[in-house]
mmCIF file of N, CA and C in Angstrom:
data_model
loop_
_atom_site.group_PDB
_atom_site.id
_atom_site.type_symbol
_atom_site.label_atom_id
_atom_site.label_comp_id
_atom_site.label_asym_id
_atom_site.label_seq_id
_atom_site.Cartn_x
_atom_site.Cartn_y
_atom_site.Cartn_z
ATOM 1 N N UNK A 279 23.088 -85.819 -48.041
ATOM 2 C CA UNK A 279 23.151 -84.813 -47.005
ATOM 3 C C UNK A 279 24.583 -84.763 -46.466
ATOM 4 N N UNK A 280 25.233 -83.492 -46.465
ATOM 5 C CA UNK A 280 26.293 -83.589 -45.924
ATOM 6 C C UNK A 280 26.619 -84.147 -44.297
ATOM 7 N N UNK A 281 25.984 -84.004 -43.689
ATOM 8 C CA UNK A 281 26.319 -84.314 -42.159
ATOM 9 C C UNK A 281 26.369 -86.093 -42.633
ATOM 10 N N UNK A 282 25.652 -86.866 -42.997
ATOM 11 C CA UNK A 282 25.688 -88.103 -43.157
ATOM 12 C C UNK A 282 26.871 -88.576 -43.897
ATOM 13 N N UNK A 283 27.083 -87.318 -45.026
ATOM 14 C CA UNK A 283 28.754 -87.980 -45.239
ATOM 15 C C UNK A 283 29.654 -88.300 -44.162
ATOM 16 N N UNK A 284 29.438 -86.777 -43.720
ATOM 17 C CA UNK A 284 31.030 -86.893 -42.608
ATOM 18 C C UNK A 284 30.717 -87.573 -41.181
ATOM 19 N N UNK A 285 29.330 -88.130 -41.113
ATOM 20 C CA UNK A 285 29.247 -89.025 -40.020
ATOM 21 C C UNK A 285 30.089 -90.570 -40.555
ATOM 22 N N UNK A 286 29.956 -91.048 -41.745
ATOM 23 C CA UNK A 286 30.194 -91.910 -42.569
ATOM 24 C C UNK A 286 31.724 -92.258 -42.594
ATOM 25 N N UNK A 287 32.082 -90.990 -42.905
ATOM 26 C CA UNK A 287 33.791 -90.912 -42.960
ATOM 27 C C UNK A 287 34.095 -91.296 -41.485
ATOM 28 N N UNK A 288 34.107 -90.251 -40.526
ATOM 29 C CA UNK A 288 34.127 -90.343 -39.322
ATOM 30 C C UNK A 288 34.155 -91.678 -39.077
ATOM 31 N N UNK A 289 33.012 -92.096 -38.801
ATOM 32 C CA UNK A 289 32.781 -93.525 -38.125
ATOM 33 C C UNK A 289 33.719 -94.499 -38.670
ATOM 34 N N UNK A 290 33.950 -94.647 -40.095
ATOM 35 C CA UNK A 290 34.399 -96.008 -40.854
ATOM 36 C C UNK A 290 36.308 -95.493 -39.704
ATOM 37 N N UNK A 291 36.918 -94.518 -39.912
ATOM 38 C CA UNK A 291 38.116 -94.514 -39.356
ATOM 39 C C UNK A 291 38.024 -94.687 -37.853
ATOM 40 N N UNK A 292 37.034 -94.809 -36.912
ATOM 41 C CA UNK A 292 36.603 -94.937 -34.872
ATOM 42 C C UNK A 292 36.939 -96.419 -35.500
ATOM 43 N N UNK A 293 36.312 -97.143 -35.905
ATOM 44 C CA UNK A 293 35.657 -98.604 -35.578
ATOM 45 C C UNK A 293 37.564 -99.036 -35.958
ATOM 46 N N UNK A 294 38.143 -98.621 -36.176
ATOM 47 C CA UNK A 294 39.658 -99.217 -36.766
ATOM 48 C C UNK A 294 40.269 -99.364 -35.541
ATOM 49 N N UNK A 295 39.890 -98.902 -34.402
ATOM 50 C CA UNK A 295 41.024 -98.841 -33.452
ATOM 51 C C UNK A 295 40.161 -99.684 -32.013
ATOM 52 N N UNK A 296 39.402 -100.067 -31.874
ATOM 53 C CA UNK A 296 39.020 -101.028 -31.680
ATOM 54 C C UNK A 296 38.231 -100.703 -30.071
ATOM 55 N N UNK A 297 38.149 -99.132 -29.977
ATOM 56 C CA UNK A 297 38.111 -98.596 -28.461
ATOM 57 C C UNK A 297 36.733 -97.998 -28.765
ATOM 58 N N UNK A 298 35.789 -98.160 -29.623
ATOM 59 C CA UNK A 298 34.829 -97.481 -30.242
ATOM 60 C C UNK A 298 33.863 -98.286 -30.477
ATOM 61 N N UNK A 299 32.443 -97.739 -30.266
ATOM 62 C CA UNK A 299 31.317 -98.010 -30.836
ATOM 63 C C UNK A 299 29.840 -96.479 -31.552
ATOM 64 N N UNK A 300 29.107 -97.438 -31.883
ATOM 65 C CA UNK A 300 27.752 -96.749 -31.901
ATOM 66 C C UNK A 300 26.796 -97.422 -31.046
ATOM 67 N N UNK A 301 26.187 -96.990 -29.953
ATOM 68 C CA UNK A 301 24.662 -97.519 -29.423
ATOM 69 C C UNK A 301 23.911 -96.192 -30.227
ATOM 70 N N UNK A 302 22.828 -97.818 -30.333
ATOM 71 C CA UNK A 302 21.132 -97.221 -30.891
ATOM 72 C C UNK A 302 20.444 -97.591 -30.335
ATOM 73 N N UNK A 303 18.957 -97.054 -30.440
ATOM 74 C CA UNK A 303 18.078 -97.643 -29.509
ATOM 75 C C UNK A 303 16.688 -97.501 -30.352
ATOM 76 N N UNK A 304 16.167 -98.334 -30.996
ATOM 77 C CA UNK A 304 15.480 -98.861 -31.918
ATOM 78 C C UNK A 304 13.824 -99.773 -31.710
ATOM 79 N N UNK A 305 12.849 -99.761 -32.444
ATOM 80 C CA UNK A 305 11.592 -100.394 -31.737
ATOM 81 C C UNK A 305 11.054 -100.865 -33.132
ATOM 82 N N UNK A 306 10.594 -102.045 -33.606
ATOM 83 C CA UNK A 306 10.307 -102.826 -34.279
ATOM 84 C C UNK A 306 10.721 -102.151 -35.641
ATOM 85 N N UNK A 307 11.927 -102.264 -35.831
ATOM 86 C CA UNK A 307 12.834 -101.840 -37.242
ATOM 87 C C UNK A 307 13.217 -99.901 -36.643
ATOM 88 N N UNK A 308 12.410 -100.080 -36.216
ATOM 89 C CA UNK A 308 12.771 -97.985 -36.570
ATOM 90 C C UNK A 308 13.709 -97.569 -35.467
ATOM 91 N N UNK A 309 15.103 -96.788 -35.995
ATOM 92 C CA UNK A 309 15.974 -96.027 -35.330
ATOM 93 C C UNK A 309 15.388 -95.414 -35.069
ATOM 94 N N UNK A 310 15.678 -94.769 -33.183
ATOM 95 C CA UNK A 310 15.044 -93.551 -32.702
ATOM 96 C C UNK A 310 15.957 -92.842 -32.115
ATOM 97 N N UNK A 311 17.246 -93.484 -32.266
ATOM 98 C CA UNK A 311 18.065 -93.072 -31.667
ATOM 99 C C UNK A 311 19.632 -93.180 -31.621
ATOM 100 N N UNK A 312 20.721 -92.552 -31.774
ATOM 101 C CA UNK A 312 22.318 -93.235 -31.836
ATOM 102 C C UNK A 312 23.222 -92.290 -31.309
ATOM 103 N N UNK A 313 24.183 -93.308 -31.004
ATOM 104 C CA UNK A 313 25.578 -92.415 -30.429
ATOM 105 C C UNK A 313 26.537 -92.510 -30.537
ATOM 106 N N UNK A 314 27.284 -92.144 -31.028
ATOM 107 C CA UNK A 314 29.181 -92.656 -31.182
ATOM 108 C C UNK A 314 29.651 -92.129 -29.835
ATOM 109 N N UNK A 315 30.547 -93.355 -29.533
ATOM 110 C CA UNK A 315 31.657 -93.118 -28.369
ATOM 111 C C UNK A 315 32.398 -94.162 -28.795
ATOM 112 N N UNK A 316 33.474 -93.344 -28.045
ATOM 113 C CA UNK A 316 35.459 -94.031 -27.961
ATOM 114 C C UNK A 316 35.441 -93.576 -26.829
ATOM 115 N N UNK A 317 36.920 -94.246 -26.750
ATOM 116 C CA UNK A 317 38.068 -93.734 -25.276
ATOM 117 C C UNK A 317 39.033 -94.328 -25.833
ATOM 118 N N UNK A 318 39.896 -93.348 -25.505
ATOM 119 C CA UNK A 318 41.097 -92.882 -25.378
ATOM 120 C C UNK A 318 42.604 -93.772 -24.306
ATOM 121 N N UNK A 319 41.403 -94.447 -23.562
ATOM 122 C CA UNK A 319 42.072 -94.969 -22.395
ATOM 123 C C UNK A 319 42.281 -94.367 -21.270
ATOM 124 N N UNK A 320 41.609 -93.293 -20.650
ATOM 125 C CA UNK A 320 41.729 -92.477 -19.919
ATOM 126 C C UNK A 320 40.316 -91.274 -19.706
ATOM 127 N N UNK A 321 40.403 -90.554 -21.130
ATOM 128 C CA UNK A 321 38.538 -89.646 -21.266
ATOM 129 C C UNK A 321 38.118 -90.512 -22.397
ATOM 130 N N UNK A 322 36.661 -89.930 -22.308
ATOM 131 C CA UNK A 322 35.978 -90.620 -23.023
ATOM 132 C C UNK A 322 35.213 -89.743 -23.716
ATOM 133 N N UNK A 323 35.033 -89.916 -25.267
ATOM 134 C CA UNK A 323 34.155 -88.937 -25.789
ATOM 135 C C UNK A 323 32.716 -89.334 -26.739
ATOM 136 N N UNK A 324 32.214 -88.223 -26.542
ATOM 137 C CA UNK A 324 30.682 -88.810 -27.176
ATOM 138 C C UNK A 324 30.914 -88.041 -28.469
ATOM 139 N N UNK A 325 30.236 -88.314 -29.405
ATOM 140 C CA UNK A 325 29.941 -87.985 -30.644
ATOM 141 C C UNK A 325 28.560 -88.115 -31.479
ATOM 142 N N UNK A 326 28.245 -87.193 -31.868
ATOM 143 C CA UNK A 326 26.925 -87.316 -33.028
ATOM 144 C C UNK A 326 25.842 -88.279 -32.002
ATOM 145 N N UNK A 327 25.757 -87.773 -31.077
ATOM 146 C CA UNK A 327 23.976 -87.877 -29.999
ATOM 147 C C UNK A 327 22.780 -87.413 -31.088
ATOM 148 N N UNK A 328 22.357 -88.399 -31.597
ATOM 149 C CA UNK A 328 21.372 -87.702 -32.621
ATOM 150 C C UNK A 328 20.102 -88.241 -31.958
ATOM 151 N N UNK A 329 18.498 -87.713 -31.937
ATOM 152 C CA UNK A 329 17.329 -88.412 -31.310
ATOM 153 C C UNK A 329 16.335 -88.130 -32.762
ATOM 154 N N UNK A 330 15.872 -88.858 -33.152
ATOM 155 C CA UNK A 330 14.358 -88.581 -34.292
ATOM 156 C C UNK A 330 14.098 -87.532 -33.543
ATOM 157 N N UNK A 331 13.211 -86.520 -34.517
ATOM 158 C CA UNK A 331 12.765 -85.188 -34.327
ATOM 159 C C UNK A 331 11.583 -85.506 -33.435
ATOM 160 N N UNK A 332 10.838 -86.095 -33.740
ATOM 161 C CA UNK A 332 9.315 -86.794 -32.871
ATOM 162 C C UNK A 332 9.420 -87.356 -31.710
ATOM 163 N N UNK A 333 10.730 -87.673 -31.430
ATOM 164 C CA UNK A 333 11.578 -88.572 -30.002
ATOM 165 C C UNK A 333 12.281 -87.673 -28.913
ATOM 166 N N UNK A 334 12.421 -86.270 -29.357
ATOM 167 C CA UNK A 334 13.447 -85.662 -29.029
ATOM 168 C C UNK A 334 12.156 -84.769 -27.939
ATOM 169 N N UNK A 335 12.974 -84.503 -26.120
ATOM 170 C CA UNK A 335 12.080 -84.255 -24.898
ATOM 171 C C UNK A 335 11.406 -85.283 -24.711
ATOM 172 N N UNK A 336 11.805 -86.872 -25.090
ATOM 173 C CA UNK A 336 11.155 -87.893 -24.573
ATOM 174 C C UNK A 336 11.753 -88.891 -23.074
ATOM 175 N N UNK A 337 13.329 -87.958 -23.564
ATOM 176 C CA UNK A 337 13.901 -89.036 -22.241
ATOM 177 C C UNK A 337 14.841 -89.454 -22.633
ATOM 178 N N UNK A 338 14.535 -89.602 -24.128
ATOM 179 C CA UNK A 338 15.251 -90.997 -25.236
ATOM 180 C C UNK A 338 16.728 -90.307 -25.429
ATOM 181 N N UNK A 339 17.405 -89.067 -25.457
ATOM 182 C CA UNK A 339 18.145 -88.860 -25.470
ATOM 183 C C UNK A 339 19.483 -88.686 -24.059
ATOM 184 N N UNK A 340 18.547 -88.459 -22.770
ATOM 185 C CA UNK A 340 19.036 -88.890 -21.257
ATOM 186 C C UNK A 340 19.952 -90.729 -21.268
ATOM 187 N N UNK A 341 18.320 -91.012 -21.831
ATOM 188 C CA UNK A 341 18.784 -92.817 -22.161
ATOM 189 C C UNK A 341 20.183 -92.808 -22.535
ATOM 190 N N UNK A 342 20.290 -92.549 -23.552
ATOM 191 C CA UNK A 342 21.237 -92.780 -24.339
ATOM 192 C C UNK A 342 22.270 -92.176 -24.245
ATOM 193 N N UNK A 343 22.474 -90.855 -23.279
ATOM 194 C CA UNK A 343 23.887 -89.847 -22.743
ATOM 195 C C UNK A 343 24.222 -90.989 -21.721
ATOM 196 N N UNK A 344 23.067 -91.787 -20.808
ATOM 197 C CA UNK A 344 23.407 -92.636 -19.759
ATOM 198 C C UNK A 344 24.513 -93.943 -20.386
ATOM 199 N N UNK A 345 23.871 -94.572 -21.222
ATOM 200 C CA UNK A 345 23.961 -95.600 -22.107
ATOM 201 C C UNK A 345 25.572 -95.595 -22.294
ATOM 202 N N UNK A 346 25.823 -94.373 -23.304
ATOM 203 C CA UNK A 346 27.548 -93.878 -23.631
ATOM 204 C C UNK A 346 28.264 -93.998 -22.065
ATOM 205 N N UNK A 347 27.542 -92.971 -20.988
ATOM 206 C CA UNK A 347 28.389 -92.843 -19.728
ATOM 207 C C UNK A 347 28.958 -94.731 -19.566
ATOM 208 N N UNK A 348 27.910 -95.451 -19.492
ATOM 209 C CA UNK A 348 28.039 -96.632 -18.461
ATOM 210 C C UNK A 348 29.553 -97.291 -19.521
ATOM 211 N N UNK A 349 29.199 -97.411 -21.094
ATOM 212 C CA UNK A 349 29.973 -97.810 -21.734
ATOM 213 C C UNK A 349 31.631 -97.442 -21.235
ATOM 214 N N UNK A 350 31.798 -96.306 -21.134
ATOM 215 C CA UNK A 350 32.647 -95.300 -21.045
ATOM 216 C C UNK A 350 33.314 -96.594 -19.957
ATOM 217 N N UNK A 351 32.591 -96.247 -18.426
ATOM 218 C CA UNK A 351 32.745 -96.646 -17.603
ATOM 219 C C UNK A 351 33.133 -98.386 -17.309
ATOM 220 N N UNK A 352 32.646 -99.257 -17.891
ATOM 221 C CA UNK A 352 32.818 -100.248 -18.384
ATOM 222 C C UNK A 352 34.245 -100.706 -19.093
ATOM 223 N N UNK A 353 34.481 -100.085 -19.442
ATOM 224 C CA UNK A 353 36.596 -99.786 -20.185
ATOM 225 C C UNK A 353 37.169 -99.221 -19.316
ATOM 226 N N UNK A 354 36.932 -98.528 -18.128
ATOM 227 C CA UNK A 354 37.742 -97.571 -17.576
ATOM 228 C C UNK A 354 38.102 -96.650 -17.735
ATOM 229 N N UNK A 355 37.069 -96.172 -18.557
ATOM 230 C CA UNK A 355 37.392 -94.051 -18.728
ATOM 231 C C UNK A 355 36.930 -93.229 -17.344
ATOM 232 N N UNK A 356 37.799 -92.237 -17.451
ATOM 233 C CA UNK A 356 37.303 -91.681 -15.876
ATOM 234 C C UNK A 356 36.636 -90.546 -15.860
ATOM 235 N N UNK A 357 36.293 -89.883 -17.411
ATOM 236 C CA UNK A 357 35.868 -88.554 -17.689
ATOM 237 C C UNK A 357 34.644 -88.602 -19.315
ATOM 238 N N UNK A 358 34.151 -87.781 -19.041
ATOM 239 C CA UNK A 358 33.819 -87.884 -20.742
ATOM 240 C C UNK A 358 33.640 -86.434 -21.569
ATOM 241 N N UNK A 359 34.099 -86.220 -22.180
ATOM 242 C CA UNK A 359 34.347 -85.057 -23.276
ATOM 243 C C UNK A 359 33.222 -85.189 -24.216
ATOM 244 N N UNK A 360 32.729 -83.863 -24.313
ATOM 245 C CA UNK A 360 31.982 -83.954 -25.943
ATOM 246 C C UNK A 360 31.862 -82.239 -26.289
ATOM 247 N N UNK A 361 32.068 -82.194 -27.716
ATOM 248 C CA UNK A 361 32.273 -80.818 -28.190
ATOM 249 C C UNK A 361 30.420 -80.152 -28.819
ATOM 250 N N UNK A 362 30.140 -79.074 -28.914
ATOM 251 C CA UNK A 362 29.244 -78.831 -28.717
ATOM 252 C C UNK A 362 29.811 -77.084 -29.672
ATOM 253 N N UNK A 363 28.791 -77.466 -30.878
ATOM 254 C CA UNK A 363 29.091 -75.999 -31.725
ATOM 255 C C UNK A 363 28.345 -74.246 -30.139
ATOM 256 N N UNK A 364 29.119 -73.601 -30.546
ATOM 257 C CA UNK A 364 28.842 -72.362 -29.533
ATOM 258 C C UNK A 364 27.247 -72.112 -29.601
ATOM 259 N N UNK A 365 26.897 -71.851 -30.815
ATOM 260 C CA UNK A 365 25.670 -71.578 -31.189
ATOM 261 C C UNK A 365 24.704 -72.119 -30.881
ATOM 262 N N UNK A 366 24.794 -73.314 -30.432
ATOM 263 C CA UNK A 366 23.688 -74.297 -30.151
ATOM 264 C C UNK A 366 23.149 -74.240 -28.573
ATOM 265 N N UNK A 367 22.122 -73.525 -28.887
ATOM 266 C CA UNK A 367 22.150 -73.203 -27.121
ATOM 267 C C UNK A 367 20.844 -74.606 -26.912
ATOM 268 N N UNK A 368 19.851 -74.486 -27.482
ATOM 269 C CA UNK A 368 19.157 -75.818 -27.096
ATOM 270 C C UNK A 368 20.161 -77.182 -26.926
ATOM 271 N N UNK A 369 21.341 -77.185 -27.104
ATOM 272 C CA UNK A 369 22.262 -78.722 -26.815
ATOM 273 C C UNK A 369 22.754 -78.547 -25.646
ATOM 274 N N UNK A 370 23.564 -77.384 -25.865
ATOM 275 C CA UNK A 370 24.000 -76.619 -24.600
ATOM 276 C C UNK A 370 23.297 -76.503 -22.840
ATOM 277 N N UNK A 371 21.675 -76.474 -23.348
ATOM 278 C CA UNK A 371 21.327 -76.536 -22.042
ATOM 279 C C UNK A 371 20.774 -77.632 -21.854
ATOM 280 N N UNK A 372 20.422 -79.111 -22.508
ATOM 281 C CA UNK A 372 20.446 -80.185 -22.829
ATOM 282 C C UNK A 372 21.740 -81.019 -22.028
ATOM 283 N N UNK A 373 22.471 -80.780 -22.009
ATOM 284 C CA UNK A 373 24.043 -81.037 -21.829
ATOM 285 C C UNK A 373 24.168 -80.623 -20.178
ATOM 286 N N UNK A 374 24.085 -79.077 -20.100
ATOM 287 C CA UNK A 374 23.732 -78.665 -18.873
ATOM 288 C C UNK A 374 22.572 -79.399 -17.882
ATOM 289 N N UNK A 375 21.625 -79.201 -18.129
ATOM 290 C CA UNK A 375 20.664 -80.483 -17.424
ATOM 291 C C UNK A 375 21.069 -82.283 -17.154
ATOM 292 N N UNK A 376 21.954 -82.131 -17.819
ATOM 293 C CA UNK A 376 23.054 -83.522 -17.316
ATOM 294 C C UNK A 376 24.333 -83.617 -16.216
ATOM 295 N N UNK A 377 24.211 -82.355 -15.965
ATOM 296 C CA UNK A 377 25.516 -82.225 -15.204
ATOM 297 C C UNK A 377 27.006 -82.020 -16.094
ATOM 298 N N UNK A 378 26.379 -81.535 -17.205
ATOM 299 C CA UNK A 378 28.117 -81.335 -18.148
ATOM 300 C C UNK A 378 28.174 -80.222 -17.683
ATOM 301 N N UNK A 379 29.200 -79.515 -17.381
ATOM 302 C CA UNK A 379 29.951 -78.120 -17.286
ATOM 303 C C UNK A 379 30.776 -77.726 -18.642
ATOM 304 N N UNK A 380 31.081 -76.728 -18.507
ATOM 305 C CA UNK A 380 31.904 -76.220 -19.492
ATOM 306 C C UNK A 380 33.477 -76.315 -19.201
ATOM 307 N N UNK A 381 34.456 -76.872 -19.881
ATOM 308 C CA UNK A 381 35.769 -76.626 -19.456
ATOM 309 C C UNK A 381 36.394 -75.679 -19.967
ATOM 310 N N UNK A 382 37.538 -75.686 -19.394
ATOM 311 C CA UNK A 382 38.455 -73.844 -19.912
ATOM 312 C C UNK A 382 39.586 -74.677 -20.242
ATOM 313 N N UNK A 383 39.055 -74.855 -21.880
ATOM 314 C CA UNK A 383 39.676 -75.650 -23.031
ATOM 315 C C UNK A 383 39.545 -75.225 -23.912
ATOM 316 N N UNK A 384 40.371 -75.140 -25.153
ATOM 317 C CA UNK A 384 40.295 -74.518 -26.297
ATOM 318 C C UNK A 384 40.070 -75.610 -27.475
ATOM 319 N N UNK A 385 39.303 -75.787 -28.376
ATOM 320 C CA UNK A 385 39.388 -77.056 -29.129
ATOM 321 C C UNK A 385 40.324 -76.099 -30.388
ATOM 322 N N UNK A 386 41.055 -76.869 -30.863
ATOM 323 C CA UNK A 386 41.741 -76.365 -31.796
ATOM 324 C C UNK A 386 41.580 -76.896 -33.214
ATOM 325 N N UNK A 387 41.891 -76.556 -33.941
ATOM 326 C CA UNK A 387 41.223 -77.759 -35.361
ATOM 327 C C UNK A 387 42.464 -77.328 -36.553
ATOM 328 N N UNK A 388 43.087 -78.377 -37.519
ATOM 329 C CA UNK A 388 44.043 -77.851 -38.337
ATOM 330 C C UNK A 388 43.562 -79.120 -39.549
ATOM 331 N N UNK A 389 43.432 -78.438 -40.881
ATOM 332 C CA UNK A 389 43.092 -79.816 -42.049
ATOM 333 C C UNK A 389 44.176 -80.005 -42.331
ATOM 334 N N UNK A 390 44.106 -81.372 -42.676
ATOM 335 C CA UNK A 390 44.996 -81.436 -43.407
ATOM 336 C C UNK A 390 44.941 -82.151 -44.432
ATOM 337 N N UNK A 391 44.147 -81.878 -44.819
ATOM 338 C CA UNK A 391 43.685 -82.470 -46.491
ATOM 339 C C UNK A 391 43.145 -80.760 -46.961
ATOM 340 N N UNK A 392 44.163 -80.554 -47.711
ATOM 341 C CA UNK A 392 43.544 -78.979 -48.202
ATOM 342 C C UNK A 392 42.693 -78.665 -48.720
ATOM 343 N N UNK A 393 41.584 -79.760 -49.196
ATOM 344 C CA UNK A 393 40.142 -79.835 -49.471
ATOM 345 C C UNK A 393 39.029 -80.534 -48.670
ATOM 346 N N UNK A 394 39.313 -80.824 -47.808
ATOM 347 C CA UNK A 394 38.300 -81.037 -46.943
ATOM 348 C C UNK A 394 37.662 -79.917 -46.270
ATOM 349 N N UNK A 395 37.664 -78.635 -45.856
ATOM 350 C CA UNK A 395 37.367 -77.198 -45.374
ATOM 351 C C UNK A 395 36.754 -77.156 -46.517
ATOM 352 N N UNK A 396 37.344 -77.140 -47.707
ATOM 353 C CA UNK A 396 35.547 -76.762 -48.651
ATOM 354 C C UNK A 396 34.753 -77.941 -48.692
ATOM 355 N N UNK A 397 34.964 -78.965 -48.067
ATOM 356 C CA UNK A 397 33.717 -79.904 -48.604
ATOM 357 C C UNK A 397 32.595 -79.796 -47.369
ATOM 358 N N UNK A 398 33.111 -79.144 -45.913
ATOM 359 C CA UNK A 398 32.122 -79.291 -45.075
ATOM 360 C C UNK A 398 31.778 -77.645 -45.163
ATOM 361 N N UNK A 399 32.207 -76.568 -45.571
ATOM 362 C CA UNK A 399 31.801 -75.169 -45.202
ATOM 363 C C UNK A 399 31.637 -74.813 -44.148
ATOM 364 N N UNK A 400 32.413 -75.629 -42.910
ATOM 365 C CA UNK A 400 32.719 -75.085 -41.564
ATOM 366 C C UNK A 400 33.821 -75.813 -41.442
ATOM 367 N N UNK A 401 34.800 -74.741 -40.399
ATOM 368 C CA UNK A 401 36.111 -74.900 -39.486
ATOM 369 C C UNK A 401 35.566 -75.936 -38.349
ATOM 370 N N UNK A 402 34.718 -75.915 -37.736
ATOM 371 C CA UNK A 402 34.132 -76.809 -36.910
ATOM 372 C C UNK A 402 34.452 -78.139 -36.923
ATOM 373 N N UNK A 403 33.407 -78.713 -38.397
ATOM 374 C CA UNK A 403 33.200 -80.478 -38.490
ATOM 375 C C UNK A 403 34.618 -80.420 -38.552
#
């Protein structure tokens, strides 16, 4: 599956710099839940909030936005960032019901591996 590649890629280059983790939140073997966060030393960002489909409007994903915050907080980040495709309005108001706002920020994106844009088929990832 592609998203599991580029979670894969992703992750193996976070864990190098030593400001990064994943929390999961798990019940006799079974993932129900994970999150990538870093900081920067200053904001803090979340990444790939994923919940099991059967888990997801349980809470389990609040848990775990909390979980990243405290981490965050714990290092001394004073903010936390997370990007969110336009389209996705169920994340969007997910996000919103947390108290995220929207900032008047532009995310910008440039490859630079001149084949990586065809391997994900979005400007986005």
């Amino acid at each position: 599956m592609l998203h599991r590649r580029i979670f894969r890629r992703d992750a193996s280059g976070f864990f190098n710099y030593g400001v990064a983790t994943v929390l999961g939140c798990s019940l006799d073997g079974d993932l129900f839940a994970t999150a990538m966060v870093g900081h920067d030393g200053h904001r803090g960002w979340v990444y790939y909030l994923a919940v099991a489909p059967d888990r997801q409007e349980s809470g389990l994903g609040r848990s775990m936005m909390e979980a990243c915050e405290q981490w965050l907080i714990d290092r001394g980040a004073i903010k936390v960032q997370l990007m969110i495709r336009s389209d996705n309005s169920p994340v969007i108001g997910f996000y919103d019901q947390l108290g995220y706002e929207l900032s008047d920020v532009q995310v910008r994106a440039k490859w630079l591996k001149a084949d990586a844009h065809a391997h994900t088929g979005s400007a986005a990832l």
